[in-house]
């Protein structure tokens, strides 16, 4: 298994050192406490989103956090949400999420994010629940009439409980544009109304429909991949396992971004980032209680991927954030895949937290991660 070196390490060190210098200057010229400064969000004085700087100092749990990542976290905290574990699933679905913190910072900069050029449509697949499954389809605008493109079946994150197609749209758009593929983003049912294995079953039903009806969306039936983030990163691996067990055609590639790969919340990275933001140990425990409320389901191989039979799975790319409770299990999954003979490459991006992948408008690490993912997908598609 190849292990890539952390990206732009020297630059991250320099950028991080700058994040410590700027707060000192700001604190000398205002009467606000560090907590008050955090709750107002960063004051954006640049028209370049990649140069937005935080107000406060790096948190204890992330002394080497990237300055732009810290600015996102500060803006996220400025929304002043109750603790996630104090909210119901319905309440949390209506609260602000990290993706909206990015949009708020972009609004402050006055420069809108550059949107990937894709066409968007919707379709209800007559599979799964009685009402079917809604998918949102992204196609590169450069797609020629009659051209068959690779297809990526994409699963959004949110612990199988919160978030939706809109929340993770930046990632879906980026993959469509950068990988030159049709992205089918799946709106699976969520907990606590629908517990394990509902999301997995919906995700598999949507994947199977794509396999059997690829030409209906202009796709290449021989070039289908699965992809997802967090809970969706889990689904991106679990669905090929289900496909193998049910004799359905396997994808040619798996892209799994900071996947939930273990039903246990005890690991070195859980200990190190127990109080991290936006994801931490109490929040993961909350997700598990909603989607897999009993220990038996948490230990099911479709949730605890590190305990699954991984033999025969396709080429896989795993992306992790350094400052993330899920970082360790991403490494465990990569090791188990390597031991199973899978062609797997994993990259850990320094100075960033969970949810960074879709933040390419403001984070250089997200730009790099999306390029890495797209390059690996195109290599498997044979479209490099």
PDB file of C-alpha atoms in Angstrom, residues 201-316:
ATOM      1  CA  UNK A 201     -30.314  -0.729   1.851  1.00  0.00           C
ATOM      2  CA  UNK A 202     -31.350   2.499   0.097  1.00  0.00           C
ATOM      3  CA  UNK A 203     -27.767   3.178  -0.924  1.00  0.00           C
ATOM      4  CA  UNK A 204     -27.440  -0.314  -2.368  1.00  0.00           C
ATOM      5  CA  UNK A 205     -30.785  -0.108  -4.181  1.00  0.00           C
ATOM      6  CA  UNK A 206     -29.685   3.133  -5.853  1.00  0.00           C
ATOM      7  CA  UNK A 207     -26.327   1.634  -6.815  1.00  0.00           C
ATOM      8  CA  UNK A 208     -27.984  -1.457  -8.287  1.00  0.00           C
ATOM      9  CA  UNK A 209     -30.357   0.749 -10.315  1.00  0.00           C
ATOM     10  CA  UNK A 210     -27.373   2.631 -11.761  1.00  0.00           C
ATOM     11  CA  UNK A 211     -25.662  -0.648 -12.662  1.00  0.00           C
ATOM     12  CA  UNK A 212     -28.762  -1.919 -14.431  1.00  0.00           C
ATOM     13  CA  UNK A 213     -29.791   1.370 -16.070  1.00  0.00           C
ATOM     14  CA  UNK A 214     -26.521   3.187 -16.726  1.00  0.00           C
ATOM     15  CA  UNK A 215     -27.360   4.067 -20.327  1.00  0.00           C
ATOM     16  CA  UNK A 216     -30.555   5.815 -19.183  1.00  0.00           C
ATOM     17  CA  UNK A 217     -28.458   8.587 -17.653  1.00  0.00           C
ATOM     18  CA  UNK A 218     -25.814   8.601 -20.394  1.00  0.00           C
ATOM     19  CA  UNK A 219     -23.283   6.615 -18.413  1.00  0.00           C
ATOM     20  CA  UNK A 220     -20.712   3.959 -19.238  1.00  0.00           C
ATOM     21  CA  UNK A 221     -21.839   0.689 -17.640  1.00  0.00           C
ATOM     22  CA  UNK A 222     -18.233  -0.506 -17.438  1.00  0.00           C
ATOM     23  CA  UNK A 223     -17.040   2.548 -15.504  1.00  0.00           C
ATOM     24  CA  UNK A 224     -19.048   2.926 -12.304  1.00  0.00           C
ATOM     25  CA  UNK A 225     -17.529   4.025  -8.977  1.00  0.00           C
ATOM     26  CA  UNK A 226     -18.850   4.620  -5.478  1.00  0.00           C
ATOM     27  CA  UNK A 227     -17.876   7.655  -3.414  1.00  0.00           C
ATOM     28  CA  UNK A 228     -18.903   9.376  -0.205  1.00  0.00           C
ATOM     29  CA  UNK A 229     -17.908  11.312   2.887  1.00  0.00           C
ATOM     30  CA  UNK A 230     -18.120  10.320   6.564  1.00  0.00           C
ATOM     31  CA  UNK A 231     -21.260   8.159   6.836  1.00  0.00           C
ATOM     32  CA  UNK A 232     -21.269   8.320   3.043  1.00  0.00           C
ATOM     33  CA  UNK A 233     -17.640   7.203   3.074  1.00  0.00           C
ATOM     34  CA  UNK A 234     -18.816   4.163   4.976  1.00  0.00           C
ATOM     35  CA  UNK A 235     -21.550   3.541   2.392  1.00  0.00           C
ATOM     36  CA  UNK A 236     -19.044   3.902  -0.457  1.00  0.00           C
ATOM     37  CA  UNK A 237     -17.240   0.818   0.914  1.00  0.00           C
ATOM     38  CA  UNK A 238     -20.239  -1.071   2.309  1.00  0.00           C
ATOM     39  CA  UNK A 239     -22.191  -1.034  -0.959  1.00  0.00           C
ATOM     40  CA  UNK A 240     -19.461  -2.876  -2.928  1.00  0.00           C
ATOM     41  CA  UNK A 241     -19.393  -5.448  -0.108  1.00  0.00           C
ATOM     42  CA  UNK A 242     -23.164  -5.877  -0.481  1.00  0.00           C
ATOM     43  CA  UNK A 243     -22.791  -6.043  -4.257  1.00  0.00           C
ATOM     44  CA  UNK A 244     -20.203  -8.802  -3.959  1.00  0.00           C
ATOM     45  CA  UNK A 245     -22.459 -10.784  -1.612  1.00  0.00           C
ATOM     46  CA  UNK A 246     -25.494 -10.391  -3.896  1.00  0.00           C
ATOM     47  CA  UNK A 247     -23.671 -11.062  -7.183  1.00  0.00           C
ATOM     48  CA  UNK A 248     -24.139  -7.523  -8.471  1.00  0.00           C
ATOM     49  CA  UNK A 249     -21.427  -5.976 -10.632  1.00  0.00           C
ATOM     50  CA  UNK A 250     -18.724  -4.341  -8.514  1.00  0.00           C
ATOM     51  CA  UNK A 251     -17.641  -0.746  -9.062  1.00  0.00           C
ATOM     52  CA  UNK A 252     -14.245  -0.141 -10.624  1.00  0.00           C
ATOM     53  CA  UNK A 253     -13.217   2.238  -7.835  1.00  0.00           C
ATOM     54  CA  UNK A 254     -14.112   3.274  -4.277  1.00  0.00           C
ATOM     55  CA  UNK A 255     -13.518   6.814  -3.034  1.00  0.00           C
ATOM     56  CA  UNK A 256     -14.004   6.919   0.735  1.00  0.00           C
ATOM     57  CA  UNK A 257     -13.482  10.290   2.431  1.00  0.00           C
ATOM     58  CA  UNK A 258     -12.981  10.235   6.239  1.00  0.00           C
ATOM     59  CA  UNK A 259     -15.183   7.135   6.478  1.00  0.00           C
ATOM     60  CA  UNK A 260     -16.928   5.838   9.561  1.00  0.00           C
ATOM     61  CA  UNK A 261     -15.207   2.451   9.614  1.00  0.00           C
ATOM     62  CA  UNK A 262     -15.622   1.297  13.222  1.00  0.00           C
ATOM     63  CA  UNK A 263     -18.656   1.170  15.524  1.00  0.00           C
ATOM     64  CA  UNK A 264     -16.392   1.733  18.527  1.00  0.00           C
ATOM     65  CA  UNK A 265     -15.559   5.300  19.608  1.00  0.00           C
ATOM     66  CA  UNK A 266     -12.321   4.271  21.302  1.00  0.00           C
ATOM     67  CA  UNK A 267      -9.128   4.911  19.352  1.00  0.00           C
ATOM     68  CA  UNK A 268      -5.996   7.102  19.544  1.00  0.00           C
ATOM     69  CA  UNK A 269      -7.558   9.774  17.325  1.00  0.00           C
ATOM     70  CA  UNK A 270     -10.823   9.683  19.297  1.00  0.00           C
ATOM     71  CA  UNK A 271      -8.746  10.359  22.407  1.00  0.00           C
ATOM     72  CA  UNK A 272      -6.704  13.129  20.778  1.00  0.00           C
ATOM     73  CA  UNK A 273      -9.684  14.864  19.161  1.00  0.00           C
ATOM     74  CA  UNK A 274     -12.361  14.045  21.717  1.00  0.00           C
ATOM     75  CA  UNK A 275     -13.382  17.714  21.872  1.00  0.00           C
ATOM     76  CA  UNK A 276     -12.699  18.658  18.259  1.00  0.00           C
ATOM     77  CA  UNK A 277     -15.034  20.630  16.031  1.00  0.00           C
ATOM     78  CA  UNK A 278     -17.130  19.991  14.036  1.00  0.00           C
ATOM     79  CA  UNK A 279     -16.917  16.257  14.881  1.00  0.00           C
ATOM     80  CA  UNK A 280     -16.017  14.812  18.269  1.00  0.00           C
ATOM     81  CA  UNK A 281     -16.596  11.723  20.397  1.00  0.00           C
ATOM     82  CA  UNK A 282     -19.938  12.827  21.965  1.00  0.00           C
ATOM     83  CA  UNK A 283     -21.281  13.738  18.529  1.00  0.00           C
ATOM     84  CA  UNK A 284     -20.321  10.342  17.087  1.00  0.00           C
ATOM     85  CA  UNK A 285     -21.947   8.626  20.061  1.00  0.00           C
ATOM     86  CA  UNK A 286     -25.099  10.657  19.292  1.00  0.00           C
ATOM     87  CA  UNK A 287     -25.037   9.486  15.658  1.00  0.00           C
ATOM     88  CA  UNK A 288     -24.622   5.846  16.640  1.00  0.00           C
ATOM     89  CA  UNK A 289     -27.489   6.041  19.150  1.00  0.00           C
ATOM     90  CA  UNK A 290     -29.762   7.312  16.378  1.00  0.00           C
ATOM     91  CA  UNK A 291     -28.783   4.967  13.543  1.00  0.00           C
ATOM     92  CA  UNK A 292     -27.537   1.858  15.337  1.00  0.00           C
ATOM     93  CA  UNK A 293     -29.112   1.997  18.801  1.00  0.00           C
ATOM     94  CA  UNK A 294     -27.910  -1.415  19.873  1.00  0.00           C
ATOM     95  CA  UNK A 295     -24.392  -2.772  20.200  1.00  0.00           C
ATOM     96  CA  UNK A 296     -25.111  -5.637  17.817  1.00  0.00           C
ATOM     97  CA  UNK A 297     -25.768  -3.323  14.876  1.00  0.00           C
ATOM     98  CA  UNK A 298     -22.746  -1.125  15.693  1.00  0.00           C
ATOM     99  CA  UNK A 299     -20.545  -4.187  15.350  1.00  0.00           C
ATOM    100  CA  UNK A 300     -22.124  -5.254  12.050  1.00  0.00           C
ATOM    101  CA  UNK A 301     -19.415  -5.447   9.357  1.00  0.00           C
ATOM    102  CA  UNK A 302     -21.328  -2.952   7.207  1.00  0.00           C
ATOM    103  CA  UNK A 303     -20.714  -0.352   9.932  1.00  0.00           C
ATOM    104  CA  UNK A 304     -17.466  -1.706  11.377  1.00  0.00           C
ATOM    105  CA  UNK A 305     -15.778  -2.017   8.006  1.00  0.00           C
ATOM    106  CA  UNK A 306     -12.459  -2.883   9.652  1.00  0.00           C
ATOM    107  CA  UNK A 307     -14.062  -6.204  10.659  1.00  0.00           C
ATOM    108  CA  UNK A 308     -15.594  -6.924   7.245  1.00  0.00           C
ATOM    109  CA  UNK A 309     -14.424  -9.373   4.627  1.00  0.00           C
ATOM    110  CA  UNK A 310     -12.797  -6.953   2.194  1.00  0.00           C
ATOM    111  CA  UNK A 311     -11.500  -9.514  -0.299  1.00  0.00           C
ATOM    112  CA  UNK A 312     -12.224  -8.818  -3.935  1.00  0.00           C
ATOM    113  CA  UNK A 313     -13.062  -5.133  -3.573  1.00  0.00           C
ATOM    114  CA  UNK A 314     -11.860  -2.752  -6.298  1.00  0.00           C
ATOM    115  CA  UNK A 315      -9.127  -0.131  -6.274  1.00  0.00           C
ATOM    116  CA  UNK A 316      -9.751   2.217  -3.359  1.00  0.00           C
TER     117      UNK A 316
END
